[in-house]
mmCIF file of C-alpha atoms in Angstrom:
data_model
loop_
_atom_site.group_PDB
_atom_site.id
_atom_site.type_symbol
_atom_site.label_atom_id
_atom_site.label_comp_id
_atom_site.label_asym_id
_atom_site.label_seq_id
_atom_site.Cartn_x
_atom_site.Cartn_y
_atom_site.Cartn_z
ATOM 1 C CA MET A 1 27.905 9.061 -7.845
ATOM 2 C CA ASP A 2 24.653 8.405 -6.008
ATOM 3 C CA VAL A 3 22.103 11.176 -6.251
ATOM 4 C CA VAL A 4 19.239 11.549 -3.809
ATOM 5 C CA LYS A 5 16.308 12.602 -5.937
ATOM 6 C CA LYS A 6 14.665 15.902 -5.067
ATOM 7 C CA LEU A 7 10.977 15.359 -4.404
ATOM 8 C CA ASN A 8 7.945 17.547 -4.863
ATOM 9 C CA TYR A 9 6.914 17.091 -1.239
ATOM 10 C CA ALA A 10 8.654 18.890 1.612
ATOM 11 C CA ILE A 11 10.265 15.996 3.448
ATOM 12 C CA ILE A 12 10.817 16.849 7.101
ATOM 13 C CA HIS A 13 14.368 16.100 8.212
ATOM 14 C CA PRO A 14 15.216 15.003 11.763
ATOM 15 C CA GLU A 15 16.850 18.222 12.870
ATOM 16 C CA GLN A 16 13.641 20.132 12.083
ATOM 17 C CA ASN A 17 11.631 18.307 14.736
ATOM 18 C CA SER A 18 11.884 18.130 18.473
ATOM 19 C CA TYR A 19 13.208 14.958 20.065
ATOM 20 C CA ASP A 20 9.869 14.199 21.740
ATOM 21 C CA ILE A 21 7.857 14.311 18.517
ATOM 22 C CA LYS A 22 10.061 11.649 16.979
ATOM 23 C CA GLN A 23 9.402 9.218 19.799
ATOM 24 C CA PHE A 24 5.840 8.636 18.629
ATOM 25 C CA VAL A 25 4.535 6.082 16.157
ATOM 26 C CA ASP A 26 1.177 6.374 14.367
ATOM 27 C CA GLY A 27 -1.691 4.319 15.757
ATOM 28 C CA SER A 28 -2.035 2.534 12.404
ATOM 29 C CA TRP A 29 1.225 0.737 13.224
ATOM 30 C CA ILE A 30 -0.264 -0.836 16.347
ATOM 31 C CA ARG A 31 -3.516 -1.728 14.588
ATOM 32 C CA LEU A 32 -1.534 -3.580 11.908
ATOM 33 C CA ILE A 33 0.497 -5.424 14.551
ATOM 34 C CA TYR A 34 -2.691 -6.349 16.394
ATOM 35 C CA MET A 35 -4.228 -7.918 13.272
ATOM 36 C CA ALA A 36 -0.925 -9.658 12.474
ATOM 37 C CA LEU A 37 -0.837 -11.173 15.978
ATOM 38 C CA GLN A 38 -4.339 -12.519 15.443
ATOM 39 C CA GLN A 39 -3.213 -13.957 12.111
ATOM 40 C CA GLN A 40 -0.385 -15.745 13.970
ATOM 41 C CA ASN A 41 -2.883 -17.119 16.524
ATOM 42 C CA LEU A 42 -1.049 -15.295 19.300
ATOM 43 C CA PRO A 43 -2.909 -13.726 22.283
ATOM 44 C CA ALA A 44 -3.248 -10.299 20.671
ATOM 45 C CA ASN A 45 -5.515 -8.799 23.344
ATOM 46 C CA LYS A 46 -3.270 -9.985 26.158
ATOM 47 C CA LEU A 47 -0.105 -8.727 24.472
ATOM 48 C CA LEU A 48 -1.469 -5.235 23.856
ATOM 49 C CA SER A 49 -2.948 -5.028 27.346
ATOM 50 C CA SER A 50 0.438 -6.021 28.798
ATOM 51 C CA VAL A 51 1.902 -2.709 27.615
ATOM 52 C CA GLY A 52 -1.092 -0.598 28.603
ATOM 53 C CA ILE A 53 -2.908 -0.420 25.254
ATOM 54 C CA ASN A 54 -6.700 -0.505 25.566
ATOM 55 C CA VAL A 55 -7.874 -2.857 22.807
ATOM 56 C CA ALA A 56 -11.448 -1.578 23.091
ATOM 57 C CA SER A 57 -10.321 1.895 21.946
ATOM 58 C CA LEU A 58 -7.684 0.689 19.482
ATOM 59 C CA ARG A 59 -9.603 2.078 16.518
ATOM 60 C CA GLU A 60 -9.362 5.597 17.963
ATOM 61 C CA LEU A 61 -5.676 5.332 18.912
ATOM 62 C CA ASP A 62 -3.898 8.309 17.354
ATOM 63 C CA SER A 63 -0.271 7.591 18.275
ATOM 64 C CA ILE A 64 1.857 5.580 20.668
ATOM 65 C CA GLN A 65 5.200 6.173 22.333
ATOM 66 C CA ARG A 66 8.205 4.336 20.903
ATOM 67 C CA ASP A 67 9.048 2.824 24.296
ATOM 68 C CA VAL A 68 5.643 1.129 24.384
ATOM 69 C CA VAL A 69 6.249 -0.380 20.932
ATOM 70 C CA LEU A 70 9.625 -1.739 22.071
ATOM 71 C CA LYS A 71 8.048 -3.315 25.160
ATOM 72 C CA LEU A 72 5.419 -4.879 22.918
ATOM 73 C CA TYR A 73 8.157 -6.368 20.719
ATOM 74 C CA ASP A 74 9.808 -7.857 23.816
ATOM 75 C CA ASN A 75 6.545 -9.439 24.930
ATOM 76 C CA ILE A 76 5.858 -10.842 21.448
ATOM 77 C CA ALA A 77 9.366 -12.369 21.501
ATOM 78 C CA VAL A 78 8.398 -14.319 24.642
ATOM 79 C CA TYR A 79 5.874 -16.158 22.449
ATOM 80 C CA SER A 80 8.547 -16.658 19.728
ATOM 81 C CA GLY A 81 6.453 -14.529 17.397
ATOM 82 C CA LEU A 82 8.767 -11.626 16.619
ATOM 83 C CA ASP A 83 10.634 -13.122 13.637
ATOM 84 C CA ALA A 84 7.342 -13.998 11.940
ATOM 85 C CA LEU A 85 5.676 -10.651 12.692
ATOM 86 C CA PRO A 86 6.791 -8.730 9.531
ATOM 87 C CA ALA A 87 5.564 -11.562 7.288
ATOM 88 C CA ALA A 88 2.255 -11.625 9.173
ATOM 89 C CA VAL A 89 1.856 -7.849 8.724
ATOM 90 C CA ALA A 90 2.591 -8.242 5.002
ATOM 91 C CA ALA A 91 0.005 -11.031 4.743
ATOM 92 C CA ILE A 92 -2.868 -9.027 6.239
ATOM 93 C CA PHE A 93 -2.043 -5.550 4.926
ATOM 94 C CA GLN A 94 -4.481 -3.827 2.588
ATOM 95 C CA LEU A 95 -4.241 -0.232 1.400
ATOM 96 C CA HIS A 96 -7.384 0.884 3.205
ATOM 97 C CA PHE A 97 -5.794 -0.127 6.555
ATOM 98 C CA LEU A 98 -3.371 2.782 6.196
ATOM 99 C CA ARG A 99 -4.803 5.865 7.854
ATOM 100 C CA HIS A 100 -4.649 8.807 5.470
ATOM 101 C CA THR A 101 -2.245 11.458 6.717
ATOM 102 C CA GLY A 102 -2.542 14.238 4.171
ATOM 103 C CA VAL A 103 -1.597 12.107 1.176
ATOM 104 C CA ILE A 104 -3.724 9.655 -0.776
ATOM 105 C CA VAL A 105 -1.447 6.869 -1.931
ATOM 106 C CA ALA A 106 -3.935 5.373 -4.369
ATOM 107 C CA ASP A 107 -4.131 8.663 -6.274
ATOM 108 C CA ALA A 108 -0.542 8.383 -7.514
ATOM 109 C CA LYS A 109 -0.464 9.057 -11.240
ATOM 110 C CA SER A 110 2.677 6.998 -11.832
ATOM 111 C CA LEU A 111 5.240 4.834 -10.064
ATOM 112 C CA GLY A 112 7.443 7.868 -9.466
ATOM 113 C CA ASP A 113 4.514 9.774 -7.996
ATOM 114 C CA LEU A 114 3.697 6.768 -5.780
ATOM 115 C CA LEU A 115 7.242 6.636 -4.402
ATOM 116 C CA GLU A 116 7.054 10.327 -3.524
ATOM 117 C CA LYS A 117 3.791 9.752 -1.677
ATOM 118 C CA ILE A 118 5.253 6.737 0.143
ATOM 119 C CA ILE A 119 8.196 8.846 1.292
ATOM 120 C CA PHE A 120 5.863 11.539 2.606
ATOM 121 C CA ALA A 121 3.481 9.042 4.255
ATOM 122 C CA SER A 122 6.327 7.169 5.957
ATOM 123 C CA GLU A 123 7.359 10.378 7.728
ATOM 124 C CA GLN A 124 3.845 10.715 9.103
ATOM 125 C CA MET A 125 3.427 7.082 10.165
ATOM 126 C CA ASN A 126 6.767 6.273 11.795
ATOM 127 C CA LYS A 127 9.245 9.080 12.391
ATOM 128 C CA LEU A 128 11.976 6.587 13.281
ATOM 129 C CA ILE A 129 12.222 5.324 9.693
ATOM 130 C CA GLU A 130 13.739 7.206 6.782
ATOM 131 C CA VAL A 131 12.678 6.416 3.204
ATOM 132 C CA THR A 132 14.667 7.931 0.351
ATOM 133 C CA LEU A 133 14.785 7.579 -3.424
ATOM 134 C CA VAL A 134 18.327 7.326 -4.771
ATOM 135 C CA VAL A 135 19.442 7.407 -8.414
ATOM 136 C CA LYS A 136 22.444 5.110 -8.928
ATOM 137 C CA GLY A 137 23.678 4.604 -12.462
ATOM 138 C CA ASP A 138 20.771 3.371 -14.540
ATOM 139 C CA CYS A 139 18.784 2.163 -11.492
ATOM 140 C CA ASN A 140 16.445 3.810 -8.996
ATOM 141 C CA LEU A 141 16.749 2.626 -5.398
ATOM 142 C CA LEU A 142 14.062 3.056 -2.758
ATOM 143 C CA VAL A 143 15.948 2.825 0.535
ATOM 144 C CA VAL A 144 14.370 2.142 3.934
ATOM 145 C CA SER A 145 16.716 2.782 6.854
ATOM 146 C CA SER A 146 17.001 4.066 10.408
ATOM 147 C CA ARG A 147 17.322 7.744 11.203
ATOM 148 C CA ALA A 148 20.689 6.868 12.761
ATOM 149 C CA GLU A 149 21.310 10.327 14.114
ATOM 150 C CA LEU A 150 18.134 10.018 16.173
ATOM 151 C CA VAL A 151 18.015 6.519 17.601
ATOM 152 C CA ASN A 152 18.956 2.927 16.864
ATOM 153 C CA VAL A 153 15.727 1.650 15.323
ATOM 154 C CA HIS A 154 14.589 -1.876 16.180
ATOM 155 C CA ARG A 155 15.139 -4.393 13.373
ATOM 156 C CA THR A 156 11.457 -5.424 13.480
ATOM 157 C CA THR A 157 10.353 -1.826 12.905
ATOM 158 C CA LEU A 158 12.567 -1.555 9.815
ATOM 159 C CA GLU A 159 11.358 -4.924 8.507
ATOM 160 C CA ILE A 160 7.685 -4.033 8.970
ATOM 161 C CA GLY A 161 8.228 -0.638 7.335
ATOM 162 C CA PHE A 162 9.949 -2.248 4.366
ATOM 163 C CA CYS A 163 7.157 -4.835 4.022
ATOM 164 C CA LEU A 164 4.527 -2.093 3.977
ATOM 165 C CA VAL A 165 6.383 -0.177 1.259
ATOM 166 C CA TYR A 166 6.737 -3.340 -0.819
ATOM 167 C CA LYS A 167 3.067 -4.298 -0.395
ATOM 168 C CA ILE A 168 1.837 -0.814 -1.304
ATOM 169 C CA ILE A 169 3.829 -0.892 -4.550
ATOM 170 C CA ASN A 170 2.523 -4.347 -5.433
ATOM 171 C CA GLN A 171 -1.076 -3.466 -4.652
ATOM 172 C CA ILE A 172 -0.996 -0.271 -6.723
ATOM 173 C CA PHE A 173 0.827 -1.985 -9.614
ATOM 174 C CA PRO A 174 -0.470 -5.592 -9.402
ATOM 175 C CA ALA A 175 0.196 -6.426 -13.058
ATOM 176 C CA HIS A 176 3.636 -4.822 -13.362
ATOM 177 C CA LEU A 177 5.855 -7.553 -11.981
ATOM 178 C CA ASP A 178 8.746 -6.406 -14.168
ATOM 179 C CA ILE A 179 9.309 -2.988 -12.585
ATOM 180 C CA ILE A 180 11.527 -4.375 -9.795
ATOM 181 C CA SER A 181 14.834 -6.102 -10.503
ATOM 182 C CA LYS A 182 15.864 -7.190 -7.006
ATOM 183 C CA ILE A 183 15.538 -6.740 -3.252
ATOM 184 C CA THR A 184 18.451 -6.046 -0.902
ATOM 185 C CA LEU A 185 18.063 -6.807 2.813
ATOM 186 C CA ASP A 186 20.240 -6.330 5.863
ATOM 187 C CA LEU A 187 22.160 -9.425 6.993
ATOM 188 C CA LYS A 188 20.382 -9.354 10.362
ATOM 189 C CA SER A 189 17.147 -10.117 8.522
ATOM 190 C CA GLN A 190 18.452 -13.229 6.769
ATOM 191 C CA ARG A 191 15.791 -15.891 7.362
ATOM 192 C CA ASN A 192 13.409 -17.804 5.107
ATOM 193 C CA SER A 193 10.177 -16.526 6.695
ATOM 194 C CA PHE A 194 11.146 -12.969 5.771
ATOM 195 C CA GLU A 195 12.784 -13.601 2.398
ATOM 196 C CA LYS A 196 9.801 -15.523 0.997
ATOM 197 C CA ILE A 197 7.636 -12.376 1.214
ATOM 198 C CA PHE A 198 9.356 -11.036 -1.882
ATOM 199 C CA ASP A 199 8.773 -12.282 -5.428
ATOM 200 C CA TYR A 200 12.179 -11.133 -6.641
ATOM 201 C CA PRO A 201 15.843 -12.125 -6.225
ATOM 202 C CA VAL A 202 17.087 -11.235 -2.730
ATOM 203 C CA THR A 203 20.647 -10.216 -1.818
ATOM 204 C CA TYR A 204 22.110 -9.234 1.559
ATOM 205 C CA THR A 205 24.481 -6.550 2.826
ATOM 206 C CA ASP A 206 25.621 -5.394 6.259
ATOM 207 C CA SER A 207 24.609 -1.771 5.579
ATOM 208 C CA GLY A 208 21.564 -1.787 7.833
ATOM 209 C CA LYS A 209 19.450 -0.733 4.856
ATOM 210 C CA TYR A 210 16.540 -2.357 3.018
ATOM 211 C CA VAL A 211 16.390 -1.575 -0.681
ATOM 212 C CA ILE A 212 14.008 -2.065 -3.600
ATOM 213 C CA VAL A 213 15.907 -1.785 -6.887
ATOM 214 C CA PHE A 214 13.763 -0.570 -9.774
ATOM 215 C CA LYS A 215 14.660 -1.104 -13.401
ATOM 216 C CA LYS A 216 15.684 1.770 -15.619
ATOM 217 C CA ASN A 217 12.995 4.150 -16.881
ATOM 218 C CA VAL A 218 10.091 2.573 -14.949
ATOM 219 C CA LEU A 219 9.213 5.599 -12.784
ATOM 220 C CA ALA A 220 6.945 6.895 -15.564
ATOM 221 C CA THR A 221 4.806 3.719 -15.440
ATOM 222 C CA LYS A 222 1.190 4.904 -15.193
ATOM 223 C CA ASN A 223 -1.150 3.865 -12.415
ATOM 224 C CA LEU A 224 -4.259 2.737 -14.292
ATOM 225 C CA PHE A 225 -6.222 2.575 -11.038
ATOM 226 C CA SER A 226 -5.591 6.170 -10.008
ATOM 227 C CA THR A 227 -8.695 8.142 -9.129
ATOM 228 C CA HIS A 228 -7.261 10.864 -11.360
ATOM 229 C CA SER A 229 -8.837 8.871 -14.205
ATOM 230 C CA ILE A 230 -12.216 10.314 -13.190
ATOM 231 C CA GLY A 231 -10.889 13.827 -12.759
ATOM 232 C CA LEU A 232 -10.178 14.159 -9.045
ATOM 233 C CA GLU A 233 -8.323 17.470 -9.283
ATOM 234 C CA PRO A 234 -11.433 19.678 -9.697
ATOM 235 C CA PHE A 235 -12.899 18.217 -6.516
ATOM 236 C CA VAL A 236 -9.663 18.850 -4.622
ATOM 237 C CA ASP A 237 -9.526 22.386 -6.010
ATOM 238 C CA ASN A 238 -13.100 22.949 -4.861
ATOM 239 C CA LYS A 239 -12.027 21.911 -1.359
ATOM 240 C CA LEU A 240 -14.277 18.871 -1.150
ATOM 241 C CA SER A 241 -13.924 17.282 2.280
ATOM 242 C CA LYS A 242 -10.815 15.133 2.691
ATOM 243 C CA THR A 243 -13.081 12.510 4.239
ATOM 244 C CA TYR A 244 -14.988 12.219 0.954
ATOM 245 C CA ILE A 245 -11.791 12.075 -1.088
ATOM 246 C CA GLN A 246 -10.355 9.409 1.220
ATOM 247 C CA LEU A 247 -13.575 7.401 0.971
ATOM 248 C CA LEU A 248 -13.377 7.442 -2.833
ATOM 249 C CA SER A 249 -9.774 6.297 -2.604
ATOM 250 C CA ASP A 250 -10.774 3.463 -0.254
ATOM 251 C CA ILE A 251 -13.545 2.351 -2.623
ATOM 252 C CA GLU A 252 -11.122 2.212 -5.531
ATOM 253 C CA ASN A 253 -8.589 0.305 -3.422
ATOM 254 C CA LEU A 254 -11.238 -2.317 -2.610
ATOM 255 C CA MET A 255 -12.112 -2.597 -6.297
ATOM 256 C CA THR A 256 -8.453 -3.096 -7.200
ATOM 257 C CA GLU A 257 -7.868 -5.681 -4.488
ATOM 258 C CA ASN A 258 -11.016 -7.684 -5.310
ATOM 259 C CA ILE A 259 -11.257 -7.186 -9.075
ATOM 260 C CA ALA A 260 -11.035 -10.969 -9.683
ATOM 261 C CA SER A 261 -13.920 -11.763 -7.329
ATOM 262 C CA ASN A 262 -17.391 -12.668 -8.560
ATOM 263 C CA ASN A 263 -18.725 -11.025 -5.396
ATOM 264 C CA LEU A 264 -17.382 -7.549 -6.192
ATOM 265 C CA ASN A 265 -20.539 -5.453 -6.071
ATOM 266 C CA ILE A 266 -21.857 -2.389 -4.291
ATOM 267 C CA VAL A 267 -23.202 -4.415 -1.362
ATOM 268 C CA PHE A 268 -19.807 -6.030 -0.740
ATOM 269 C CA VAL A 269 -17.947 -2.712 -0.890
ATOM 270 C CA ALA A 270 -20.479 -0.973 1.371
ATOM 271 C CA GLU A 271 -20.093 -3.745 3.944
ATOM 272 C CA GLN A 272 -16.301 -3.470 3.828
ATOM 273 C CA MET A 273 -16.566 0.292 4.301
ATOM 274 C CA ASN A 274 -19.068 -0.089 7.168
ATOM 275 C CA ILE A 275 -21.557 2.227 5.483
ATOM 276 C CA SER A 276 -24.951 1.674 3.891
ATOM 277 C CA VAL A 277 -25.419 1.198 0.154
ATOM 278 C CA LYS A 278 -27.419 4.427 -0.009
ATOM 279 C CA THR A 279 -24.641 6.369 1.713
ATOM 280 C CA LEU A 280 -22.065 4.929 -0.691
ATOM 281 C CA GLN A 281 -24.233 5.860 -3.688
ATOM 282 C CA ARG A 282 -24.796 9.365 -2.347
ATOM 283 C CA ARG A 283 -21.092 9.986 -1.789
ATOM 284 C CA LEU A 284 -20.094 8.684 -5.207
ATOM 285 C CA LYS A 285 -22.624 11.059 -6.704
ATOM 286 C CA ARG A 286 -20.560 13.913 -5.267
ATOM 287 C CA PHE A 287 -17.866 12.871 -7.776
ATOM 288 C CA ASN A 288 -20.346 12.742 -10.668
ATOM 289 C CA THR A 289 -20.079 8.968 -10.915
ATOM 290 C CA ASP A 290 -21.728 5.798 -9.648
ATOM 291 C CA PHE A 291 -20.519 2.354 -8.585
ATOM 292 C CA SER A 292 -21.214 0.592 -11.903
ATOM 293 C CA THR A 293 -19.437 3.263 -13.944
ATOM 294 C CA LEU A 294 -16.437 3.274 -11.604
ATOM 295 C CA LEU A 295 -16.131 -0.518 -11.646
ATOM 296 C CA LYS A 296 -16.522 -0.672 -15.418
ATOM 297 C CA THR A 297 -13.729 1.889 -15.834
ATOM 298 C CA LYS A 298 -11.459 -0.181 -13.601
ATOM 299 C CA LYS A 299 -12.164 -3.389 -15.502
ATOM 300 C CA ILE A 300 -11.724 -1.755 -18.906
ATOM 301 C CA ASN A 301 -8.364 -0.273 -17.920
ATOM 302 C CA HIS A 302 -7.175 -3.534 -16.371
ATOM 303 C CA ALA A 303 -8.353 -5.599 -19.356
ATOM 304 C CA GLN A 304 -6.637 -3.293 -21.854
ATOM 305 C CA MET A 305 -3.401 -3.428 -19.883
ATOM 306 C CA LEU A 306 -3.401 -7.245 -19.669
ATOM 307 C CA LEU A 307 -4.277 -7.630 -23.344
ATOM 308 C CA LYS A 308 -1.484 -5.275 -24.431
ATOM 309 C CA GLN A 309 1.035 -7.127 -22.272
ATOM 310 C CA ASN A 310 0.094 -10.306 -24.162
ATOM 311 C CA LYS A 311 1.420 -12.524 -21.361
ATOM 312 C CA LEU A 312 -1.822 -14.234 -20.300
ATOM 313 C CA SER A 313 -4.358 -16.292 -22.198
ATOM 314 C CA LEU A 314 -7.895 -15.041 -22.724
ATOM 315 C CA ILE A 315 -9.092 -17.556 -20.127
ATOM 316 C CA GLN A 316 -6.633 -16.253 -17.525
ATOM 317 C CA ILE A 317 -7.552 -12.625 -18.215
ATOM 318 C CA SER A 318 -11.252 -13.459 -17.955
ATOM 319 C CA TYR A 319 -10.853 -15.001 -14.513
ATOM 320 C CA ARG A 320 -8.571 -12.196 -13.324
ATOM 321 C CA LEU A 321 -11.376 -9.759 -14.060
ATOM 322 C CA GLY A 322 -14.052 -11.807 -12.306
ATOM 323 C CA PHE A 323 -15.778 -13.287 -15.370
ATOM 324 C CA ASN A 324 -17.043 -16.862 -15.370
ATOM 325 C CA SER A 325 -15.912 -17.600 -18.925
ATOM 326 C CA PRO A 326 -13.904 -16.129 -21.812
ATOM 327 C CA SER A 327 -17.088 -15.710 -23.839
ATOM 328 C CA SER A 328 -18.748 -13.525 -21.187
ATOM 329 C CA PHE A 329 -15.583 -11.421 -20.931
ATOM 330 C CA SER A 330 -15.366 -11.077 -24.726
ATOM 331 C CA ARG A 331 -18.984 -9.902 -24.938
ATOM 332 C CA ALA A 332 -18.458 -7.356 -22.168
ATOM 333 C CA PHE A 333 -15.187 -6.070 -23.631
ATOM 334 C CA LYS A 334 -16.715 -5.577 -27.079
ATOM 335 C CA LYS A 335 -19.679 -3.770 -25.523
ATOM 336 C CA TRP A 336 -17.304 -1.506 -23.603
ATOM 337 C CA THR A 337 -14.823 -0.713 -26.359
ATOM 338 C CA GLY A 338 -16.506 -1.618 -29.659
ATOM 339 C CA VAL A 339 -13.827 -4.193 -30.532
ATOM 340 C CA SER A 340 -13.157 -7.797 -29.508
ATOM 341 C CA PRO A 341 -10.248 -8.678 -27.186
ATOM 342 C CA SER A 342 -8.368 -10.375 -30.029
ATOM 343 C CA ASP A 343 -8.752 -7.321 -32.286
ATOM 344 C CA TYR A 344 -7.590 -5.025 -29.476
ATOM 345 C CA GLN A 345 -4.434 -7.074 -29.005
#
């Protein structure tokens, strides 16, 4: 028998909300679509303007009515861009694009904790989509579907929502390719441009649901990039501003996403955050840390994980961590930990 897992968060069910509230979609959804349209070389400004969305104030857009989103889909279809839209959203999505809505996804302590946060965040971002975690036999299924009792959700909305869930999991657990066993999609989504997004076997059903199947006993997999590694809880308990906590989460996301880059430094991160280096340094100091210490912690954790997995050569690990050569990585690792990479393995 399938068991829907009880979660720590209070998931709001459809009957608890008014009909009008559910007809709104978070502004982040439109911002993602806008960037995806640009990625497709479609007239993004014209398309948004055609449904009454002011591109100049897009950054401040809080929410949008569902009917406007549906009209936008229709107009995108005129340019034959609708089928490719979910893949384009998946291609441009980064964690820091997702507006924080009371939950910090990057702070998940484990895969199970991450799935709980995704379920909560999905309710805040698009109230037309339902995300549930189901235990079935020795597998855990994360199911993305329509709130059928409310409205018949557009296929593109479900596909984009599923892509975002998949990308979040892969960005938080970039080195754990073995946690997922397969992907199940609805038959209406059967096309190569959508299927190739996923790095796992894909099957199809006519259930109207989109499912990520996780292997047995993987929900306890630790998130080595969680900000809990520097002791975030005391700052939350002391009621430090959510803006500061979100900024720290965004910094760590950028580190995770660019950990292989030789250009990953405080200047690069400050530019991506649209703040000055001094402001970034000052805000990190509120967490009793600095950029160099934070980055070193990330690289140590990532290096130890890759070495223990023993799947990559020393050369590959070196480049994945942004080093120019295995010798420079080996020197840094020994300085960090007191042992050589080969001894640690």
